Coordinates of N, CA and C in Angstrom, one line a residue:
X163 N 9.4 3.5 11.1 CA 9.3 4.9 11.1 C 9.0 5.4 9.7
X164 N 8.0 6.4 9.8 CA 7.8 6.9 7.9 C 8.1 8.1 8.5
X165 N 9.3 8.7 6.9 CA 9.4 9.7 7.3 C 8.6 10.8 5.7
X166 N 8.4 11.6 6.3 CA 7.7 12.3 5.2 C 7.9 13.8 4.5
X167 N 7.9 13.8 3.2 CA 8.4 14.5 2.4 C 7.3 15.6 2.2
X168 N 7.7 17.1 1.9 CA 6.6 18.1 1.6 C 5.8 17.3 0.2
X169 N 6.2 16.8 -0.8 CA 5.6 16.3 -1.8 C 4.7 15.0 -1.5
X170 N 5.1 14.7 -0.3 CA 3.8 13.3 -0.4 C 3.1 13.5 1.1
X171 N 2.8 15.3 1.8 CA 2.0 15.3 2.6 C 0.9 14.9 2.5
X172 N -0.1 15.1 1.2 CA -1.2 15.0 1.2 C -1.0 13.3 1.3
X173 N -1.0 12.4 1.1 CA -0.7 10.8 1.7 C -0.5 10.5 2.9
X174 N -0.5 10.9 4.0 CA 0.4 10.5 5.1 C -0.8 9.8 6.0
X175 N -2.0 10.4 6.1 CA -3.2 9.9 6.8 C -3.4 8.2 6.0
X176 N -3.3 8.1 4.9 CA -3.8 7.4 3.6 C -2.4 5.8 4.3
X177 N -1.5 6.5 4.4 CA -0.1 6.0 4.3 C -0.5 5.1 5.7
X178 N -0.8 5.6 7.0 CA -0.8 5.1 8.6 C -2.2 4.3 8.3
X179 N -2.8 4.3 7.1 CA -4.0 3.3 7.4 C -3.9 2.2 7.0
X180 N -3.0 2.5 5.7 CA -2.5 1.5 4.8 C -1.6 0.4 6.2
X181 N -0.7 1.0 7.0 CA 0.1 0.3 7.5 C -0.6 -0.6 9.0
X182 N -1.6 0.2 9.0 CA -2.8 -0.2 10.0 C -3.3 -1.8 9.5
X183 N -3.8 -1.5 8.7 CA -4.8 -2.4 7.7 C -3.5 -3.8 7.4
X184 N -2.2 -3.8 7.2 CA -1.5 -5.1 6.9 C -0.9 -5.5 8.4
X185 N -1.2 -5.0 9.6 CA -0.9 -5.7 11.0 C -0.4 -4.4 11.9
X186 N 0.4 -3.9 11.3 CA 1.3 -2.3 11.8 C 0.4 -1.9 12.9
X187 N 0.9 -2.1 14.5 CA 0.1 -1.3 15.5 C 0.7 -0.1 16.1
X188 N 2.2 0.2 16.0 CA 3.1 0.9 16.3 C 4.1 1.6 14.9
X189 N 3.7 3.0 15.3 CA 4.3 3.9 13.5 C 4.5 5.4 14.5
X190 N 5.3 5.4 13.5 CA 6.5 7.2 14.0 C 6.2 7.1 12.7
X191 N 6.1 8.9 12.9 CA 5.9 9.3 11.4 C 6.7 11.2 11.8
X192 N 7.8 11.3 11.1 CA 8.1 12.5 11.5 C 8.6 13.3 9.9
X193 N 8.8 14.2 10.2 CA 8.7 15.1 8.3 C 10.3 15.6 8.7
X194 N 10.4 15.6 6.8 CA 11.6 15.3 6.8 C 12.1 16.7 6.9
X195 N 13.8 16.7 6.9 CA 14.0 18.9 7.4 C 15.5 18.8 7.3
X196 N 16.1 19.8 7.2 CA 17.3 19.9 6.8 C 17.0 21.4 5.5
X197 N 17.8 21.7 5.2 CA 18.2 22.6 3.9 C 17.8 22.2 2.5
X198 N 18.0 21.0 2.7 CA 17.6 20.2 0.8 C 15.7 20.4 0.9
X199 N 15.5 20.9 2.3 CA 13.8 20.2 2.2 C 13.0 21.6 2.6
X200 N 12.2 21.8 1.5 CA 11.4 23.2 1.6 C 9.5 23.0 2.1
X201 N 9.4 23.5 3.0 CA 8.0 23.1 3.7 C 7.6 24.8 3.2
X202 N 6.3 24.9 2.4 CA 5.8 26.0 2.6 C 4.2 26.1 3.6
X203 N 3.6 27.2 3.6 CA 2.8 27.4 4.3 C 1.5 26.3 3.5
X204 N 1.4 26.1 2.1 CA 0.5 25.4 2.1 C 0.7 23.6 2.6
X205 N 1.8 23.5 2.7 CA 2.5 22.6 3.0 C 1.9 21.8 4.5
X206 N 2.0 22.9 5.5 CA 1.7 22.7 6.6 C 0.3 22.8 6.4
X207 N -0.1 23.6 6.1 CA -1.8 23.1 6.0 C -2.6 21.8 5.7
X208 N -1.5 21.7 4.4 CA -2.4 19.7 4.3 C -1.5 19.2 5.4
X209 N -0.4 19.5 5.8 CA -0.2 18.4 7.2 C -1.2 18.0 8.1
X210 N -1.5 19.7 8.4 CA -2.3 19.7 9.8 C -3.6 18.8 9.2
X211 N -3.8 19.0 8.0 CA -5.0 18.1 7.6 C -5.3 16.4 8.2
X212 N -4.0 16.3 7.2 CA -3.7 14.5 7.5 C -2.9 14.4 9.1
X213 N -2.9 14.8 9.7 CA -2.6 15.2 11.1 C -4.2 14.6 11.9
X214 N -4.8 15.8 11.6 CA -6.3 15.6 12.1 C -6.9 14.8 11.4
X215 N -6.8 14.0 10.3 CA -7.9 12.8 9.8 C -7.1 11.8 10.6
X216 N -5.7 11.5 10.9 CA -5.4 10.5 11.4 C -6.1 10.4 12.5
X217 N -5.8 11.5 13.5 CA -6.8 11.9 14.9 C -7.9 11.1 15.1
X218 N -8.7 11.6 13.9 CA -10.1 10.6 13.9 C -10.3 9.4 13.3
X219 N -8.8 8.9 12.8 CA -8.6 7.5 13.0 C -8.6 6.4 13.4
X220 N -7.7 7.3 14.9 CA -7.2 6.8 16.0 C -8.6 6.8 16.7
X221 N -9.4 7.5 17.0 CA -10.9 7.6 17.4 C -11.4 6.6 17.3
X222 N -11.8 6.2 16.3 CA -12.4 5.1 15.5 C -12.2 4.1 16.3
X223 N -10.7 4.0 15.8 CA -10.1 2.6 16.3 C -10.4 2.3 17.8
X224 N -9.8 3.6 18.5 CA -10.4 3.4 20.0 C -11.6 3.0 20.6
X225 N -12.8 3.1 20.0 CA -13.9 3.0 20.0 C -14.4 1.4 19.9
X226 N -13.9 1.0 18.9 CA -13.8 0.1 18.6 C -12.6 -0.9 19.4
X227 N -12.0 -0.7 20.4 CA -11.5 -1.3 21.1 C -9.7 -1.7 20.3
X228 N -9.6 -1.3 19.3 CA -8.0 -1.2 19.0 C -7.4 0.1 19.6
X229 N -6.3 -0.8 20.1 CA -5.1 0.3 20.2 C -4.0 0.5 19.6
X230 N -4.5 1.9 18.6 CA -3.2 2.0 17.8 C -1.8 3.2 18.4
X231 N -0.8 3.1 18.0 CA 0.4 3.9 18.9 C 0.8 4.5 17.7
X232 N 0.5 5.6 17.6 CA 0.9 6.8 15.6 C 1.4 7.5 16.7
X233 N 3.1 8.1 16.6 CA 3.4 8.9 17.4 C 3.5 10.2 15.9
X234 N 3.7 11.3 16.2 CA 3.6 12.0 17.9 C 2.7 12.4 18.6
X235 N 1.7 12.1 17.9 CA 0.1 12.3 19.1 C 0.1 11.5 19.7
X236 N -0.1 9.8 19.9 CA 0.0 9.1 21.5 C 0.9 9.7 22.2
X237 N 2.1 9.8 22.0 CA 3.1 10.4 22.3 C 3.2 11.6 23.3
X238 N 2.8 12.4 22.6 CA 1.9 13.5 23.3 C 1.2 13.3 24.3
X239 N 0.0 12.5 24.3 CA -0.8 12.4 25.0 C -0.3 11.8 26.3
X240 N 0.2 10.3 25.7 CA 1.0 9.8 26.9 C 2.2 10.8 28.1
X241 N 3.0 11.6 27.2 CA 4.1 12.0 27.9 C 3.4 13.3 28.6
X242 N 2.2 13.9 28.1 CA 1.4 14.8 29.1 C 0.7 14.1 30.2
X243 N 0.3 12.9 30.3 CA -0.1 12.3 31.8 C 1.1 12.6 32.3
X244 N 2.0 11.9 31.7 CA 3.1 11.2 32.9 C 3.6 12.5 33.3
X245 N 3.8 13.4 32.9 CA 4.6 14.7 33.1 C 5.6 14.9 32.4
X246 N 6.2 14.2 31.4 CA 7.6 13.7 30.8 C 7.5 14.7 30.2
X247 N 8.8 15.4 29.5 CA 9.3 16.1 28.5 C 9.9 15.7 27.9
X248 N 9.4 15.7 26.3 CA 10.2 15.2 25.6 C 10.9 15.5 24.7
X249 N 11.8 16.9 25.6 CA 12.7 17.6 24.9 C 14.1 16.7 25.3
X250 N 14.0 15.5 26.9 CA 14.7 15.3 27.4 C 15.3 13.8 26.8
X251 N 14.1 13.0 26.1 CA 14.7 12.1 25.4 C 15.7 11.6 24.7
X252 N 16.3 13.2 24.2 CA 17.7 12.7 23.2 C 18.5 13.8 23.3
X253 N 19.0 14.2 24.7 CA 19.7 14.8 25.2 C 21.2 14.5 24.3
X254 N 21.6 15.9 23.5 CA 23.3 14.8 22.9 C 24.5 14.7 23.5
X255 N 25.1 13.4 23.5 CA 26.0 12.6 24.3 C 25.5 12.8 25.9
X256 N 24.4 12.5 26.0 CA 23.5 11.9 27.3 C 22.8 10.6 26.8
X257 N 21.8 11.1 26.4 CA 20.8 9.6 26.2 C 21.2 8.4 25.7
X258 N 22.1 8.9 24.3 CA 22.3 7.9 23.6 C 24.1 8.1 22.9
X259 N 24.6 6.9 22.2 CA 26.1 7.0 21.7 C 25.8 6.1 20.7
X260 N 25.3 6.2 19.6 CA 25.7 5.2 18.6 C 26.6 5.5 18.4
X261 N 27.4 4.0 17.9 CA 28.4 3.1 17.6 C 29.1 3.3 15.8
X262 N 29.6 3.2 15.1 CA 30.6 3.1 14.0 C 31.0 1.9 14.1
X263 N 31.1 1.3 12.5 CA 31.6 -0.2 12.6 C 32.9 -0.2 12.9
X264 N 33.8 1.0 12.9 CA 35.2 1.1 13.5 C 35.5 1.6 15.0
X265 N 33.8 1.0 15.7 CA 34.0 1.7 17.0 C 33.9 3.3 17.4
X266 N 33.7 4.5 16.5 CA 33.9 5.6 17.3 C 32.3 6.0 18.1
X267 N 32.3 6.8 18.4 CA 31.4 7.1 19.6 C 30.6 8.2 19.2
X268 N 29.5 8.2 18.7 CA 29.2 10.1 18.2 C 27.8 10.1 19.4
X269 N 27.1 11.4 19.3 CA 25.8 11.6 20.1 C 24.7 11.1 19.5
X270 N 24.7 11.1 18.1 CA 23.3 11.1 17.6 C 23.6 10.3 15.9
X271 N 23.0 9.3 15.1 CA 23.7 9.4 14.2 C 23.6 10.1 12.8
X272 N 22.8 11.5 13.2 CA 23.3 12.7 12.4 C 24.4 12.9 12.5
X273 N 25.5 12.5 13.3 CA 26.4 13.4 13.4 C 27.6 12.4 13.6
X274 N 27.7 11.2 12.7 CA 28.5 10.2 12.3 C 29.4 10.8 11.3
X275 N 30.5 10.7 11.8 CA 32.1 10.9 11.1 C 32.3 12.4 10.7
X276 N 31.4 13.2 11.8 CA 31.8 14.2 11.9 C 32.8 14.3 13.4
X277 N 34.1 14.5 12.9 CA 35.0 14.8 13.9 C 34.7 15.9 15.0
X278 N 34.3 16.9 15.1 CA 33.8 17.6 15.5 C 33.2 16.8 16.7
X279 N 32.4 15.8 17.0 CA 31.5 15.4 17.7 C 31.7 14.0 18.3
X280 N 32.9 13.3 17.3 CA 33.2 12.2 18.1 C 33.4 12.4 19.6
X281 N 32.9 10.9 20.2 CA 33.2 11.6 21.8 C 33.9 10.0 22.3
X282 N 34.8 9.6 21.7 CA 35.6 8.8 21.8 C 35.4 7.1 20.8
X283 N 35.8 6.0 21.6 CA 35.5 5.0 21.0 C 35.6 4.0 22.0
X284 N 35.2 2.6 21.6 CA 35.0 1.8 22.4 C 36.4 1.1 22.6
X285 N 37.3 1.1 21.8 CA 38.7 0.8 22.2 C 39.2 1.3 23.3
X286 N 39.1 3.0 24.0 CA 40.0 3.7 24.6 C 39.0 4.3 25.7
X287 N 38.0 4.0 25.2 CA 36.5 5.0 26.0 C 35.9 6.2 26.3
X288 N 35.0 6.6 26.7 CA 34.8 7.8 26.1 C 35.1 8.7 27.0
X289 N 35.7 10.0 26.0 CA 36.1 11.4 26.7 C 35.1 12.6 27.0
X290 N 35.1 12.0 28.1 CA 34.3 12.8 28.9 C 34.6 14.4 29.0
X291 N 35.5 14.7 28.8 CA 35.1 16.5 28.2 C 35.1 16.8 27.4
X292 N 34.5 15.9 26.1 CA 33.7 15.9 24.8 C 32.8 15.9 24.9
X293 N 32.0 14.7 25.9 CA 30.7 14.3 26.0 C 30.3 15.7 26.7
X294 N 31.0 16.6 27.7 CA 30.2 17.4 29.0 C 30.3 18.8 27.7
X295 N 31.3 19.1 26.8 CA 30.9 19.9 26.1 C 29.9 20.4 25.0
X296 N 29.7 18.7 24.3 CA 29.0 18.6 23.4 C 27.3 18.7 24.4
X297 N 27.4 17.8 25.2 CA 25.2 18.1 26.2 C 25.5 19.2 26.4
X298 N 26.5 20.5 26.8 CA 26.1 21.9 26.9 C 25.5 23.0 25.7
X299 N 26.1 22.5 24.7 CA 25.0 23.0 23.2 C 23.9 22.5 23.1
X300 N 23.5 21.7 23.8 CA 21.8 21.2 23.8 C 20.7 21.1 25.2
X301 N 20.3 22.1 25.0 CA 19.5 22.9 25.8 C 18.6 23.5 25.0
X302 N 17.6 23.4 26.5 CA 16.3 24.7 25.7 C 16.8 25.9 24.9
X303 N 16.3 26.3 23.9 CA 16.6 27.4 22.9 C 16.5 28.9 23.8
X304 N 17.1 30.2 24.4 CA 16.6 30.7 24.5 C 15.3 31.7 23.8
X305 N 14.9 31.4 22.8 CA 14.0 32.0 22.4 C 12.7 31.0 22.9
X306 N 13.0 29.7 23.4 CA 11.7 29.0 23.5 C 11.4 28.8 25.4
X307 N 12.4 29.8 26.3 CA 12.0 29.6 27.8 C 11.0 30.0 28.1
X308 N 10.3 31.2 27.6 CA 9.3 31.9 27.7 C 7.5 31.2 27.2
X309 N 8.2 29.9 26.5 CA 7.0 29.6 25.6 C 6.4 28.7 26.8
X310 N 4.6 28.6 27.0 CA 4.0 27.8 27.8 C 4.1 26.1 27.4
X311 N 4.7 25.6 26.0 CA 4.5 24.6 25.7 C 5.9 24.0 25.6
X312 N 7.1 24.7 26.1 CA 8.5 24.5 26.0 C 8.5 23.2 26.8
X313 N 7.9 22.7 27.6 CA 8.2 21.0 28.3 C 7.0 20.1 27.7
X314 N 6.8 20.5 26.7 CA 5.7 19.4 26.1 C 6.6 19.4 24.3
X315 N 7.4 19.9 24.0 CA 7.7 20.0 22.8 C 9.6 19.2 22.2
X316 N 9.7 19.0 21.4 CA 11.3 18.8 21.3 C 12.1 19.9 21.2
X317 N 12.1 21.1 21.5 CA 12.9 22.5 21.1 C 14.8 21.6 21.4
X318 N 14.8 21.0 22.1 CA 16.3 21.1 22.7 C 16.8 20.1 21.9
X319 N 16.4 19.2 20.6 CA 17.2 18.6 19.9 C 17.8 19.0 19.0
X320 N 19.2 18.6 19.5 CA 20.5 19.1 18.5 C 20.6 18.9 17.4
X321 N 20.1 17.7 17.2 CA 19.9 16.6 16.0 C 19.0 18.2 14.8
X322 N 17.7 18.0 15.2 CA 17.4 18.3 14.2 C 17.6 20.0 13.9
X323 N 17.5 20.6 15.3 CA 18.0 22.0 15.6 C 19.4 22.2 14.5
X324 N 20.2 21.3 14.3 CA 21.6 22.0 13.8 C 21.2 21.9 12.3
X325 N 20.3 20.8 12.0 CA 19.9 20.1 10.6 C 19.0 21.1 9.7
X326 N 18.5 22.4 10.9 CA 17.3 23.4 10.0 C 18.1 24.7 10.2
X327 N 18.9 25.0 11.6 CA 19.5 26.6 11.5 C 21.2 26.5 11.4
X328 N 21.3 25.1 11.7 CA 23.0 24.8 11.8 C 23.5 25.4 13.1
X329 N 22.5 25.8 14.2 CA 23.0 25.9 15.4 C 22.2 24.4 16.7
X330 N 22.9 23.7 17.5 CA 21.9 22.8 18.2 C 21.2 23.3 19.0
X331 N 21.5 25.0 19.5 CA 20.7 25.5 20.5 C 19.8 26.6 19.9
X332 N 19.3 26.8 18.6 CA 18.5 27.7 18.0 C 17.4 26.7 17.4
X333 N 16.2 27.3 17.6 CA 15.0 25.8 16.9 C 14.5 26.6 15.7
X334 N 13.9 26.1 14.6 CA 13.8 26.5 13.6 C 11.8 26.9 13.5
X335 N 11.5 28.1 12.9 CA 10.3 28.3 12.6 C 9.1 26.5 12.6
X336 N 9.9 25.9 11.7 CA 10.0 24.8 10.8 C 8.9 23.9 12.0
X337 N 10.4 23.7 12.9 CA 10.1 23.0 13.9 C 9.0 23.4 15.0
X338 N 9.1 24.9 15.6 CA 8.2 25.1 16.1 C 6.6 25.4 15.6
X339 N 6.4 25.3 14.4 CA 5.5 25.4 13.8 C 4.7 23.7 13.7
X340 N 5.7 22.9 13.6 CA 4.7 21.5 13.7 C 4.6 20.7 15.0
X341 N 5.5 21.3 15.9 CA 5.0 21.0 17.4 C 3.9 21.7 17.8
X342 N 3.7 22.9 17.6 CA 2.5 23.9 18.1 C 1.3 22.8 17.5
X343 N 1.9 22.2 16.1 CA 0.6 21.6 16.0 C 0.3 20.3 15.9
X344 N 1.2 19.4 16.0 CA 0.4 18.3 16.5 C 0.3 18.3 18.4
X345 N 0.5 19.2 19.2 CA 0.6 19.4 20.3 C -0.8 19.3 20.2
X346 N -1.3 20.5 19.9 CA -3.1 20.8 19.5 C -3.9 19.7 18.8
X347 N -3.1 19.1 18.1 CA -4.2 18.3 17.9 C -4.2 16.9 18.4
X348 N -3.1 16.4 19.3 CA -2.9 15.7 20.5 C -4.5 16.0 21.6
X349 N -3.6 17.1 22.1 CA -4.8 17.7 22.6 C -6.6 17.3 22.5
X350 N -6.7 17.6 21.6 CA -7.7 17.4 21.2 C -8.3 15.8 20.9
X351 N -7.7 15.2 20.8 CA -7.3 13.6 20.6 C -7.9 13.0 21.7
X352 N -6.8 13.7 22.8 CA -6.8 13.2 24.2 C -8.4 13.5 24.7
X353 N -8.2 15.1 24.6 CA -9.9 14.9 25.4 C -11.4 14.7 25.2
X354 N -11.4 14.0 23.4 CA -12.4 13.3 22.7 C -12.2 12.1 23.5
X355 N -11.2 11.4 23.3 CA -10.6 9.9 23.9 C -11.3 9.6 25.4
X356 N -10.7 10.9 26.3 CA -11.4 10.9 27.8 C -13.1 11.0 28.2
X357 N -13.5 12.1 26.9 CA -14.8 12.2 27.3 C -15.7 10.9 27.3
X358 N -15.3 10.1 25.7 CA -16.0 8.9 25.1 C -15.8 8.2 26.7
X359 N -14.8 7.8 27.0 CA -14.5 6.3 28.2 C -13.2 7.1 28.3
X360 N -13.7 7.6 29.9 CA -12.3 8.1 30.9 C -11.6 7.2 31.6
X361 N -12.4 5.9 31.7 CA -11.3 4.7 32.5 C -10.9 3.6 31.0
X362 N -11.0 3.8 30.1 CA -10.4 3.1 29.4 C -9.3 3.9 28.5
X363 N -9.2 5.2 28.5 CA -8.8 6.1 28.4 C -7.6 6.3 29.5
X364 N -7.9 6.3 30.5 CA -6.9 5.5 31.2 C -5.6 4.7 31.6
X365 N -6.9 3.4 30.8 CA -5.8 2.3 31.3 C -4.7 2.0 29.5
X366 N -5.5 2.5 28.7 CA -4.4 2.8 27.2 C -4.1 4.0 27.6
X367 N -3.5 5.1 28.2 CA -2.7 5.9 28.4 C -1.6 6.2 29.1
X368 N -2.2 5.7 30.4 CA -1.2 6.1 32.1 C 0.1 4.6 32.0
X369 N -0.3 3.7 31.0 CA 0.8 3.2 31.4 C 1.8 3.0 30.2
X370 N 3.0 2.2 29.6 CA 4.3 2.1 28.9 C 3.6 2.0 27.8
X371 N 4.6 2.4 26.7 CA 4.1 2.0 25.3 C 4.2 0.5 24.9

């Protein structure tokens, strides 16, 4: 996984080829967010940049018969065949419970040795009106029901939701501003990809990563 810093946007296209080029067929690349980390508007612009040169990367490669997996645009593309949302993947204290070398139980591990969120331990097991409290603060935002792109997007992660407004059920400008766009340029990905070869387009899409 590379995670990426407003200071080394302009690298990130440069970065996935580099990792390409030494064997790397599978890379998550998500930007970094929290309070300590300031994205400005020009910020997001060279994203969207190295966003879209990867795009035509990935093109390349396809063309040429490699299949590379750069999420979140495969990602995208994939989880728009299948129907999936992938706000649903890391539902907190649903999907997942990492572990503490002392055994406690938290949702996500943002949110390790915060008391607040432990939801038990593997000695005693887990308390289930922790766990049913804690998935009800993670939900679609209501400011994002209304949006057309709300089941193609992450709006309902707690994780990073609490990490940019300090609420799990409010999503941050931040956030919705780089879903809108690698959504689009997924998008765009996808139906270069289909036009070139719709049945090979296909059979690297409709099925598992």
């Amino acid at each position: 996984m590379l995670t990426l810093d407003p200071k080394a946007a302009n690298l990130l296209s440069e970065s996935v080829k580099y990792l390409v080029s030494i064997g790397f067929r599978n890379i998550s690349t998500v930007i970094a967010y929290g309070r300590r980390v300031n994205w400005t508007d020009d910020d997001m612009e060279i994203l969207r940049a190295e966003h879209n040169k990867i795009a035509d990367f990935l093109k390349e490669e396809f063309i040429k018969g490699n299949r590379i997996y750069v999420s979140p645009l495969i990602s995208k593309i994939k989880e728009c065949i299948a129907g999936k949302n992938p706000a649903e993947h890391c539902h907190l204290g649903v999907r997942q419970m990492p572990v503490t070398p002392n055994g406690n139980l938290f949702p996500c591990t943002s949110f390790i040795d915060d008391e607040d969120y432990r939801m038990g331990d593997v000695f005693n097991g887990i308390d289930d009106k922790k766990v049913a409290e804690i998935a009800k603060r993670s939900n679609t935002p209501e400011t994002c029901t209304n949006c057309d792109l709300k089941t193609r997007c992450t709006n309902s992660c707690g994780c990073s939701n609490r990490m940019n407004t300090g609420s799990e059920n409010k999503v941050s400008p931040l956030q919705c501003t780089y879903e809108r766009m690698v959504i689009e340029i997924a998008d765009r990905l996808g139906e270069e990809l289909y036009q070139y070869d719709p049945k090979a387009f296909m059979e690297a899409f409709s099925r598992s990563k």
